[in-house]
Tab-separated table of C-alpha atoms in Angstrom:
chain	number	residue	atom	x	y	z
A	1	MET	CA	13.081	12.237	6.702
A	2	LEU	CA	16.384	10.575	7.486
A	3	ILE	CA	17.292	9.751	11.078
A	4	THR	CA	20.837	8.559	11.642
A	5	ILE	CA	22.068	7.345	15.010
A	6	ASP	CA	25.708	7.116	16.030
A	7	ALA	CA	26.069	5.633	19.507
A	8	GLN	CA	29.821	6.437	19.515
A	9	SER	CA	29.482	10.155	18.798
A	10	GLY	CA	29.017	11.099	22.458
A	11	ARG	CA	25.964	13.200	21.589
A	12	PRO	CA	22.867	12.038	23.501
A	13	LEU	CA	20.792	9.622	21.406
A	14	PHE	CA	17.492	11.444	21.996
A	15	GLU	CA	19.170	14.655	20.813
A	16	GLN	CA	20.320	12.937	17.611
A	17	ILE	CA	16.716	11.910	16.863
A	18	ALA	CA	15.298	15.337	17.714
A	19	ALA	CA	17.914	17.075	15.539
A	20	ALA	CA	17.046	14.842	12.577
A	21	VAL	CA	13.303	15.540	12.937
A	22	ARG	CA	13.924	19.307	13.234
A	23	LEU	CA	16.029	19.267	10.076
A	24	ALA	CA	13.368	17.272	8.210
A	25	VAL	CA	10.629	19.731	9.229
A	26	VAL	CA	12.650	22.810	8.252
A	27	ARG	CA	13.570	21.201	4.942
A	28	GLY	CA	9.899	20.478	4.276
A	29	GLU	CA	10.466	16.705	4.032
A	30	VAL	CA	7.687	16.220	6.563
A	31	ALA	CA	4.633	18.378	5.966
A	32	PRO	CA	2.774	20.167	8.783
A	33	GLY	CA	0.101	17.836	10.117
A	34	GLU	CA	1.941	14.753	8.920
A	35	ARG	CA	2.206	11.795	11.264
A	36	LEU	CA	5.537	10.873	12.792
A	37	PRO	CA	6.349	7.176	13.087
A	38	THR	CA	5.203	5.672	16.375
A	39	ALA	CA	7.866	5.674	19.074
A	40	ARG	CA	7.785	1.889	19.181
A	41	ASP	CA	8.244	1.570	15.430
A	42	LEU	CA	11.123	4.033	15.373
A	43	ALA	CA	12.797	2.447	18.399
A	44	ASP	CA	12.562	-0.910	16.679
A	45	SER	CA	14.072	0.376	13.418
A	46	LEU	CA	16.934	2.142	15.194
A	47	GLU	CA	17.507	-0.599	17.798
A	48	LEU	CA	16.908	1.872	20.613
A	49	ASN	CA	14.898	1.850	23.804
A	50	VAL	CA	11.390	3.210	23.215
A	51	ASN	CA	11.964	5.713	26.048
A	52	THR	CA	14.829	7.292	24.116
A	53	VAL	CA	12.486	8.014	21.196
A	54	LEU	CA	9.767	9.264	23.564
A	55	HIS	CA	12.337	11.552	25.181
A	56	ALA	CA	13.120	13.026	21.761
A	57	TYR	CA	9.415	13.415	20.930
A	58	ARG	CA	8.721	15.180	24.245
A	59	GLU	CA	11.644	17.508	23.575
A	60	LEU	CA	10.122	18.390	20.177
A	61	ARG	CA	6.682	18.827	21.737
A	62	ASP	CA	8.097	21.256	24.309
A	63	GLU	CA	9.589	23.246	21.419
A	64	GLY	CA	6.143	23.347	19.801
A	65	LEU	CA	7.314	21.495	16.703
A	66	VAL	CA	5.352	18.310	17.355
A	67	GLU	CA	1.939	17.530	18.817
A	68	LEU	CA	1.719	14.348	20.845
A	69	HIS	CA	-1.518	12.447	21.318
A	70	ARG	CA	-1.749	9.577	23.726
A	71	GLY	CA	-2.013	6.324	21.838
A	72	ARG	CA	-2.033	7.988	18.426
A	73	GLY	CA	1.591	8.987	18.163
A	74	GLY	CA	2.916	12.357	17.093
A	75	ARG	CA	2.191	14.833	14.338
A	76	VAL	CA	4.185	17.734	12.998
A	77	SER	CA	2.503	20.776	14.493
A	78	THR	CA	0.491	22.771	11.975
A	79	LYS	CA	1.341	25.965	13.829
A	80	ALA	CA	5.103	25.533	14.084
A	81	ALA	CA	5.948	24.690	10.517
A	82	HIS	CA	4.714	27.791	8.737
A	83	ASP	CA	7.441	30.001	7.282
A	84	PHE	CA	10.366	27.683	6.599
A	85	GLU	CA	9.989	28.171	2.862
A	86	GLN	CA	11.675	31.577	3.031
A	87	LEU	CA	14.429	30.244	5.284
A	88	ARG	CA	15.077	27.436	2.809
A	89	ASN	CA	15.339	29.939	-0.031
A	90	GLN	CA	17.740	32.095	1.948
A	91	VAL	CA	19.932	29.108	2.832
A	92	HIS	CA	19.979	28.157	-0.832
A	93	ALA	CA	20.955	31.735	-1.780
A	94	LEU	CA	23.648	31.719	0.890
A	95	ARG	CA	25.138	28.484	-0.422
A	96	THR	CA	25.064	29.741	-3.996
A	97	GLU	CA	26.752	33.014	-3.078
A	98	ALA	CA	29.392	31.246	-0.956
A	99	SER	CA	30.233	28.831	-3.724
A	100	ARG	CA	30.445	31.760	-6.234
A	101	LEU	CA	32.951	33.496	-3.947
A	102	GLY	CA	34.853	30.279	-3.260
A	103	VAL	CA	33.928	30.328	0.440
A	104	GLY	CA	33.877	26.707	1.677
A	105	THR	CA	30.974	25.191	3.616
A	106	GLY	CA	33.193	24.964	6.713
A	107	THR	CA	33.747	28.705	6.676
A	108	LEU	CA	30.069	29.268	5.975
A	109	ALA	CA	29.120	27.114	8.963
A	110	ALA	CA	31.590	29.016	11.169
A	111	LEU	CA	30.048	32.300	10.026
A	112	LEU	CA	26.670	31.024	11.185
A	113	THR	CA	27.723	29.459	14.480
A	114	GLU	CA	30.176	32.103	15.721
A	115	ASP	CA	28.773	35.239	17.333
A	116	GLU	CA	28.714	38.359	15.246
A	117	ARG	CA	30.949	41.139	16.478
B	1	MET	CA	8.332	-7.702	11.360
B	2	THR	CA	7.658	-9.732	14.459
B	3	THR	CA	4.558	-11.320	12.946
B	4	GLU	CA	6.520	-12.385	9.885
B	5	GLU	CA	9.268	-13.845	12.003
B	6	SER	CA	6.840	-15.855	14.074
B	7	ALA	CA	5.075	-16.973	10.891
B	8	ALA	CA	8.399	-18.104	9.459
B	9	ASN	CA	9.188	-20.012	12.630
B	10	ALA	CA	5.830	-21.762	12.614
B	11	ARG	CA	5.034	-24.650	10.282
B	12	PRO	CA	5.869	-23.498	6.738
B	13	ILE	CA	2.762	-22.861	4.680
B	14	ASN	CA	2.216	-25.009	1.629
B	15	ARG	CA	1.711	-22.332	-1.031
B	16	ARG	CA	0.929	-24.803	-3.782
B	17	ARG	CA	-1.842	-26.477	-1.825
B	18	ARG	CA	-3.314	-23.143	-0.732
B	19	ALA	CA	-3.288	-21.939	-4.340
B	20	VAL	CA	-5.229	-24.999	-5.489
B	21	LEU	CA	-7.678	-24.804	-2.585
B	22	LEU	CA	-8.355	-21.052	-2.641
B	23	GLY	CA	-7.937	-20.260	-6.333
B	24	ALA	CA	-9.475	-23.343	-7.952
B	25	ALA	CA	-11.261	-25.701	-5.521
B	26	LEU	CA	-13.206	-22.956	-3.692
B	27	PRO	CA	-14.452	-21.300	-6.933
B	28	ALA	CA	-15.376	-24.699	-8.395
B	29	ALA	CA	-17.331	-25.552	-5.246
B	30	GLU	CA	-19.151	-22.200	-5.368
B	31	ILE	CA	-20.160	-22.731	-8.996
B	32	GLY	CA	-21.255	-26.288	-8.213
B	33	LEU	CA	-23.340	-25.089	-5.261
B	34	ALA	CA	-25.004	-22.364	-7.359
B	35	ILE	CA	-25.900	-24.863	-10.107
B	36	ALA	CA	-27.264	-27.390	-7.600
B	37	LEU	CA	-29.395	-24.760	-5.834
B	38	ILE	CA	-30.816	-23.358	-9.068
B	39	ALA	CA	-31.630	-26.887	-10.283
B	40	ALA	CA	-33.432	-27.594	-6.994
B	41	TRP	CA	-35.360	-24.311	-7.282
B	42	ILE	CA	-36.699	-24.872	-10.829
B	43	PRO	CA	-40.165	-26.082	-9.667
B	44	ARG	CA	-40.631	-22.916	-7.557
B	45	LEU	CA	-39.725	-20.442	-10.317
B	46	PRO	CA	-42.205	-18.594	-12.564
B	47	ASP	CA	-42.164	-19.340	-16.282
B	48	PRO	CA	-41.040	-17.210	-18.041
B	49	LEU	CA	-38.403	-15.728	-15.733
B	50	ALA	CA	-37.518	-12.064	-15.297
B	51	LEU	CA	-34.246	-11.538	-17.209
B	52	HIS	CA	-33.661	-7.798	-17.105
B	53	TRP	CA	-34.789	-4.909	-14.930
B	54	GLY	CA	-35.297	-1.286	-15.946
B	55	LEU	CA	-36.173	1.663	-13.720
B	56	ASP	CA	-39.848	0.706	-13.809
B	57	GLY	CA	-39.259	-2.947	-12.961
B	58	VAL	CA	-38.887	-6.034	-15.098
B	59	ASP	CA	-38.578	-5.163	-18.800
B	60	ARG	CA	-37.486	-8.467	-20.350
B	61	VAL	CA	-38.535	-12.050	-19.655
B	62	GLY	CA	-37.504	-15.458	-20.966
B	63	GLY	CA	-36.596	-19.028	-20.084
B	64	LEU	CA	-34.048	-20.103	-17.490
B	65	SER	CA	-31.434	-20.532	-20.252
B	66	GLY	CA	-31.782	-16.855	-21.139
B	67	LEU	CA	-30.574	-16.010	-17.621
B	68	LEU	CA	-27.999	-18.749	-17.234
B	69	VAL	CA	-26.295	-18.851	-20.658
B	70	PRO	CA	-24.864	-15.279	-20.618
B	71	MET	CA	-23.731	-15.788	-17.013
B	72	VAL	CA	-22.072	-19.116	-17.805
B	73	VAL	CA	-20.323	-17.720	-20.897
B	74	VAL	CA	-18.971	-14.659	-19.067
B	75	GLY	CA	-18.104	-16.773	-16.043
B	76	ALA	CA	-16.247	-19.347	-18.140
B	77	LEU	CA	-14.287	-16.676	-20.021
B	78	LEU	CA	-13.338	-14.881	-16.798
B	79	CYS	CA	-13.354	-17.425	-13.975
B	80	LEU	CA	-11.838	-20.452	-15.696
B	81	PRO	CA	-8.632	-18.664	-16.822
B	82	LEU	CA	-8.293	-17.254	-13.288
B	83	MET	CA	-8.702	-20.724	-11.761
B	84	VAL	CA	-6.028	-22.134	-14.080
B	85	GLY	CA	-3.852	-19.077	-13.437
B	86	SER	CA	-4.157	-19.519	-9.659
B	87	VAL	CA	-2.675	-22.988	-9.896
B	88	LEU	CA	0.069	-22.030	-12.347
B	89	ALA	CA	1.092	-18.560	-11.111
B	90	ARG	CA	4.389	-18.198	-9.287
B	91	ARG	CA	5.846	-15.380	-7.224
B	92	GLY	CA	4.755	-11.860	-8.171
B	93	MET	CA	1.241	-12.455	-9.456
B	94	ARG	CA	0.303	-15.455	-7.309
B	95	ARG	CA	-1.599	-13.746	-4.488
B	96	GLY	CA	-3.372	-11.308	-6.776
B	97	ILE	CA	-4.640	-13.996	-9.139
B	98	ILE	CA	-5.804	-16.244	-6.296
B	99	GLY	CA	-7.700	-13.318	-4.746
B	100	LEU	CA	-9.188	-12.342	-8.108
B	101	SER	CA	-10.247	-15.924	-8.841
B	102	ALA	CA	-11.928	-16.471	-5.460
B	103	GLY	CA	-13.517	-12.989	-5.483
B	104	MET	CA	-14.767	-12.967	-9.091
B	105	THR	CA	-16.305	-16.413	-8.818
B	106	THR	CA	-18.013	-15.524	-5.545
B	107	MET	CA	-19.478	-12.435	-7.204
B	108	PHE	CA	-20.635	-14.233	-10.350
B	109	ALA	CA	-22.037	-17.289	-8.609
B	110	GLY	CA	-23.698	-15.022	-6.026
B	111	MET	CA	-25.300	-12.736	-8.632
B	112	THR	CA	-26.617	-15.624	-10.722
B	113	LEU	CA	-27.995	-17.256	-7.611
B	114	GLY	CA	-29.418	-13.954	-6.352
B	115	MET	CA	-31.265	-13.134	-9.583
B	116	VAL	CA	-32.913	-16.557	-9.467
B	117	ALA	CA	-33.552	-16.399	-5.716
B	118	VAL	CA	-35.525	-13.123	-5.909
B	119	GLN	CA	-37.985	-14.906	-8.240
B	120	LEU	CA	-38.683	-17.856	-5.934
B	121	ASP	CA	-42.444	-18.472	-5.556
B	122	ALA	CA	-43.290	-15.352	-7.601
B	123	ALA	CA	-46.715	-15.420	-9.252
B	124	ASP	CA	-45.220	-14.233	-12.575
B	125	ALA	CA	-42.035	-12.632	-13.860
B	126	TYR	CA	-43.446	-9.083	-13.878
B	127	SER	CA	-44.261	-9.164	-10.176
B	128	VAL	CA	-40.591	-9.713	-9.223
B	129	GLY	CA	-39.068	-6.744	-7.339
B	130	GLN	CA	-35.753	-5.004	-7.985
B	131	PRO	CA	-32.769	-7.351	-7.542
B	132	GLY	CA	-30.711	-4.611	-5.802
B	133	ALA	CA	-29.589	-6.748	-2.883
B	134	ALA	CA	-28.951	-9.679	-5.244
B	135	ILE	CA	-26.406	-7.509	-7.090
B	136	ALA	CA	-24.924	-5.450	-4.264
B	137	LEU	CA	-24.431	-8.237	-1.712
B	138	PRO	CA	-22.500	-10.578	-4.071
B	139	MET	CA	-20.262	-7.607	-4.996
B	140	LEU	CA	-19.461	-7.078	-1.312
B	141	ALA	CA	-19.041	-10.797	-0.719
B	142	GLY	CA	-16.727	-11.017	-3.752
B	143	LEU	CA	-14.511	-8.243	-2.397
B	144	ALA	CA	-14.389	-9.810	1.049
B	145	VAL	CA	-13.741	-13.358	-0.161
B	146	GLY	CA	-11.112	-12.108	-2.625
B	147	ALA	CA	-9.275	-10.134	0.046
B	148	ILE	CA	-9.360	-13.030	2.514
B	149	ALA	CA	-8.208	-15.537	-0.123
B	150	ALA	CA	-5.302	-13.286	-1.163
B	151	TRP	CA	-4.347	-12.905	2.489
B	152	LEU	CA	-4.580	-16.650	3.172
B	153	ALA	CA	-2.514	-17.393	0.056
B	154	GLY	CA	0.437	-16.161	2.112
B	155	PRO	CA	3.494	-14.072	1.252
B	156	ASP	CA	6.198	-15.352	-1.060
B	157	ALA	CA	8.617	-17.855	0.410
B	158	PRO	CA	11.726	-16.208	1.880
B	159	ALA	CA	14.467	-16.076	-0.756
B	160	PRO	CA	17.521	-14.463	0.866
B	161	THR	CA	20.716	-13.979	-1.084
B	162	VAL	CA	24.354	-13.818	0.015
B	163	ALA	CA	25.529	-12.177	-3.211
B	164	PRO	CA	27.337	-8.889	-2.530
B	165	ILE	CA	25.695	-5.575	-3.445
B	166	PRO	CA	27.332	-4.364	-6.699
B	167	ALA	CA	30.327	-2.104	-6.052
B	168	ASP	CA	28.937	0.684	-8.255
B	169	ALA	CA	25.610	0.859	-6.394
B	170	ALA	CA	25.042	4.028	-4.345
B	171	ARG	CA	25.916	3.819	-0.625
B	172	MET	CA	25.269	6.018	2.388
B	173	PRO	CA	28.176	6.515	4.771
B	174	LEU	CA	27.028	5.245	8.171
B	175	PRO	CA	29.206	5.087	11.287
B	176	THR	CA	30.160	1.532	12.281
B	177	GLY	CA	27.415	0.173	14.499
B	178	GLY	CA	25.313	3.228	13.632
B	179	GLN	CA	21.699	2.813	12.644
B	180	ALA	CA	19.453	4.780	10.306
B	181	VAL	CA	15.844	4.990	9.172
B	182	TRP	CA	14.409	6.884	6.203
B	183	ILE	CA	10.684	7.626	5.996
B	184	ARG	CA	8.695	9.504	3.386
B	185	THR	CA	5.059	9.852	2.378
B	186	LEU	CA	4.351	8.955	-1.237
B	187	PRO	CA	3.270	11.877	-3.443
B	188	THR	CA	-0.492	12.343	-3.474
B	189	MET	CA	-2.261	10.746	-6.396
B	190	PRO	CA	-4.419	12.939	-8.614
B	191	LEU	CA	-7.792	12.255	-7.027
B	192	LEU	CA	-10.098	14.110	-9.399
B	193	ILE	CA	-11.020	11.116	-11.558
B	194	PRO	CA	-11.645	8.650	-8.698
B	195	ALA	CA	-13.584	11.343	-6.810
B	196	VAL	CA	-15.768	11.939	-9.880
B	197	ALA	CA	-16.279	8.182	-10.202
B	198	VAL	CA	-17.400	7.905	-6.567
B	199	ALA	CA	-19.700	10.908	-6.977
B	200	GLY	CA	-21.161	9.301	-10.110
B	201	LEU	CA	-21.768	6.000	-8.332
B	202	LEU	CA	-23.364	7.822	-5.404
B	203	ALA	CA	-25.628	9.807	-7.728
B	204	LEU	CA	-26.599	6.628	-9.568
B	205	GLY	CA	-27.359	4.889	-6.275
B	206	ILE	CA	-29.501	7.803	-5.089
B	207	VAL	CA	-31.420	8.100	-8.376
B	208	LEU	CA	-32.066	4.349	-8.429
B	209	GLY	CA	-33.019	4.477	-4.762
B	210	ILE	CA	-35.572	7.236	-5.303
B	211	GLN	CA	-36.969	5.686	-8.492
B	212	THR	CA	-37.245	2.132	-7.224
B	213	GLY	CA	-37.239	2.457	-3.431
B	214	SER	CA	-34.385	-0.032	-3.349
B	215	TRP	CA	-31.286	1.553	-1.780
B	216	TRP	CA	-28.967	-1.402	-2.219
B	217	MET	CA	-27.154	0.204	-5.123
B	218	LEU	CA	-25.597	2.742	-2.735
B	219	LEU	CA	-23.446	-0.090	-1.414
B	220	PRO	CA	-20.993	-0.203	-4.383
B	221	ALA	CA	-20.430	3.578	-4.064
B	222	ILE	CA	-19.669	3.253	-0.373
B	223	VAL	CA	-17.302	0.339	-0.961
B	224	VAL	CA	-15.436	2.190	-3.726
B	225	ALA	CA	-15.155	5.264	-1.495
B	226	LEU	CA	-13.705	3.139	1.320
B	227	VAL	CA	-11.195	1.540	-1.047
B	228	LEU	CA	-10.240	5.032	-2.222
B	229	VAL	CA	-9.557	6.100	1.369
B	230	LEU	CA	-7.250	3.095	1.712
B	231	THR	CA	-5.093	4.462	-1.133
B	232	LEU	CA	-4.392	7.776	0.636
B	233	GLY	CA	-1.362	8.650	2.713
B	234	TRP	CA	0.895	5.725	1.813
B	235	ARG	CA	4.418	5.855	3.135
B	236	ALA	CA	7.672	4.136	2.473
B	237	GLN	CA	10.178	3.293	5.168
B	238	VAL	CA	13.754	2.111	4.793
B	239	ASP	CA	15.391	0.590	7.845
B	240	ARG	CA	17.536	-2.351	8.908
B	241	THR	CA	14.675	-4.767	8.115
B	242	GLY	CA	14.450	-3.590	4.489
B	243	LEU	CA	11.789	-1.639	2.603
B	244	THR	CA	8.248	-1.306	3.959
B	245	VAL	CA	5.342	0.383	2.137
B	246	ARG	CA	2.073	0.787	3.997
B	247	GLY	CA	-1.259	2.573	3.936
B	248	LEU	CA	-2.542	5.328	6.179
B	249	ILE	CA	-3.744	2.972	8.930
B	250	GLY	CA	-0.657	0.763	8.623
B	251	TRP	CA	-2.548	-1.572	6.320
B	252	PRO	CA	-2.266	-2.797	3.623
B	253	ARG	CA	1.408	-3.407	4.242
B	254	PHE	CA	4.127	-4.630	1.943
B	255	HIS	CA	7.582	-5.624	3.164
B	256	LEU	CA	10.741	-6.419	1.213
B	257	PRO	CA	13.327	-7.966	3.572
B	258	ALA	CA	16.834	-6.492	3.442
B	259	ASP	CA	18.402	-9.897	2.805
B	260	GLU	CA	16.401	-10.267	-0.436
B	261	ILE	CA	17.621	-7.001	-1.939
B	262	VAL	CA	19.925	-7.431	-4.921
B	263	GLN	CA	20.360	-3.717	-5.637
B	264	ALA	CA	18.436	-0.446	-5.270
B	265	GLU	CA	18.570	2.311	-7.895
B	266	VAL	CA	16.998	5.697	-8.547
B	267	THR	CA	14.567	5.553	-11.449
B	268	GLU	CA	12.265	7.758	-13.523
B	269	VAL	CA	8.808	6.172	-13.586
B	270	ASN	CA	6.534	6.391	-16.588
B	271	PRO	CA	3.274	5.111	-15.056
B	272	VAL	CA	1.312	4.416	-18.237
B	273	ARG	CA	4.130	2.810	-20.221
B	274	GLU	CA	5.561	0.705	-17.374
B	275	PHE	CA	2.519	-0.030	-15.205
B	276	GLY	CA	-0.542	0.892	-17.239
B	277	GLY	CA	-1.565	3.609	-14.798
B	278	LEU	CA	-1.453	4.724	-11.173
B	279	GLY	CA	-1.979	2.756	-7.971
B	280	VAL	CA	-0.653	-0.539	-6.676
B	281	ARG	CA	0.267	-2.146	-9.960
B	282	ALA	CA	1.898	-5.181	-11.526
B	283	GLY	CA	4.461	-4.170	-14.131
B	284	HIS	CA	6.517	-6.187	-16.625
B	285	GLY	CA	8.169	-9.334	-15.315
B	286	ASN	CA	7.258	-9.677	-11.636
B	287	THR	CA	7.562	-5.969	-10.888
B	288	LEU	CA	5.299	-4.650	-8.158
B	289	GLY	CA	4.668	-0.903	-8.376
B	290	PHE	CA	3.430	1.632	-5.844
B	291	ILE	CA	2.828	4.333	-8.406
B	292	THR	CA	1.295	7.699	-7.568
B	293	ARG	CA	2.820	9.997	-10.217
B	294	LYS	CA	5.157	10.280	-13.186
B	295	GLY	CA	8.755	10.968	-12.218
B	296	GLU	CA	11.288	10.225	-9.490
B	297	GLY	CA	11.197	6.892	-7.714
B	298	ILE	CA	13.173	3.933	-6.437
B	299	HIS	CA	13.633	0.618	-8.218
B	300	VAL	CA	14.619	-2.236	-5.907
B	301	GLN	CA	15.782	-5.420	-7.569
B	302	ARG	CA	14.773	-8.408	-5.477
B	303	THR	CA	15.853	-12.053	-5.622
B	304	GLN	CA	14.118	-14.443	-8.060
B	305	GLU	CA	13.942	-11.790	-10.799
B	306	ARG	CA	11.379	-9.754	-8.864
B	307	ALA	CA	11.444	-5.990	-8.427
B	308	VAL	CA	9.609	-3.283	-6.519
B	309	VAL	CA	9.131	0.281	-7.775
B	310	VAL	CA	7.918	3.143	-5.557
B	311	THR	CA	7.417	6.713	-6.770
B	312	ILE	CA	8.880	8.950	-4.093
B	313	ASP	CA	10.846	12.165	-3.486
B	314	ASP	CA	14.382	12.064	-2.122
B	315	ALA	CA	14.934	8.749	-3.931
B	316	ALA	CA	18.733	9.155	-3.918
B	317	ARG	CA	19.027	8.907	-0.129
B	318	ALA	CA	16.479	6.099	0.101
B	319	VAL	CA	18.397	4.048	-2.457
B	320	ALA	CA	21.791	4.711	-0.829
B	321	LEU	CA	20.494	3.687	2.593
B	322	LEU	CA	18.783	0.556	1.184
B	323	ASN	CA	22.029	-0.622	-0.436
B	324	THR	CA	24.045	0.117	2.712
B	325	LEU	CA	21.633	-1.677	5.053
B	326	ALA	CA	21.194	-4.591	2.636
B	327	GLU	CA	24.985	-4.958	2.539
B	328	ARG	CA	25.008	-5.455	6.298
B	329	THR	CA	22.941	-8.628	5.871
B	330	ARG	CA	25.600	-10.171	3.625
B	331	PRO	CA	28.478	-12.258	4.963
B	332	PRO	CA	31.741	-10.273	5.172
B	333	SER	CA	33.741	-10.622	1.955
B	334	ALA	CA	36.673	-13.035	1.884
B	335	ASP	CA	39.357	-10.427	1.241
């Protein structure tokens, strides 16, 4: 799991942390049931306020991706992280097909983010 | 991190003196104490002495020399080199050897003493009970004393470098002033063999317990099982402070400060050839290994010709981030 923080990007810091954890879970870098670093530890590593990390963790808990236990830190929810394997395979297939057709990743991203007509 | 900083700010520890005290003086004192006690006990011991126990009790007897000579020979072959090694060892192996020396001697001196102590005031050698506690307790004491001695021996002296990270080393693009952390659990070790070993020890302890009524021999099985639990769920973390590897409960913990990193590289680990097996291992030339499988890992070159190897997935990003964060600890280049 890689969490990168850019204070200048304008994106809220808690959102940057939450996005990184989401990506790590979907990619399978953190297994269901695995412990997340304690908020204090993570805040220390990233030179952030511990409340910023807790904000991110609460956000992920509300999404059902993380279970929070008082005093014991967070865990990746065993319920939430079930069928990402297939999604990963499909993303891989998508990338392969795009690169075969010479469609750049920018175009591919636009295809995914823009509404279908 | 904070504990290390406060330790560094406090009075610097004298590693040389601690090595002599913990690795040589303490073991020598233990051996001396054991010899003195046994000598004082001679009038209270049966003659001949019980030398060996089978399932049905004592099955071999002999003089005091028959008990002491094998112990002294094994002790001298094992403990003396460790005592000398404790005083001579530098860097990588220092803590391990000091712990081994203090622990081994405690165990040997304790067992010798224990086997004599169980015979105090016995009518004759064949009436002496099973020496279960005399074997199990020194084993426990040896582990505890060894762990405490290794801990007291202290971490290596800080050895920061200002040398730039090589230009061809992998980097991770980070925004200026941006921060990053990379965390990953080490691959699970194959646990079949250690689990079988624990089961075997447990079975042995139970059989001996039923046969002799002495349940002390369950203790080694429990200790080994606990040590096995300590090896589960290790994780590696890369952040601005450097590389940290720690166990499931946050302990044991190993930290390599960012300012001591010379260069990090992706590596392919061959556990048997490079480290002689799996686990926390000493490899060739001051290399410390956290080895849980054959394959992908990171190799971090540290100052003073030391290195750390960790088997881990996603090694490429870990290495790139380590080099980038280590570079931040270096003074800006002149040009």
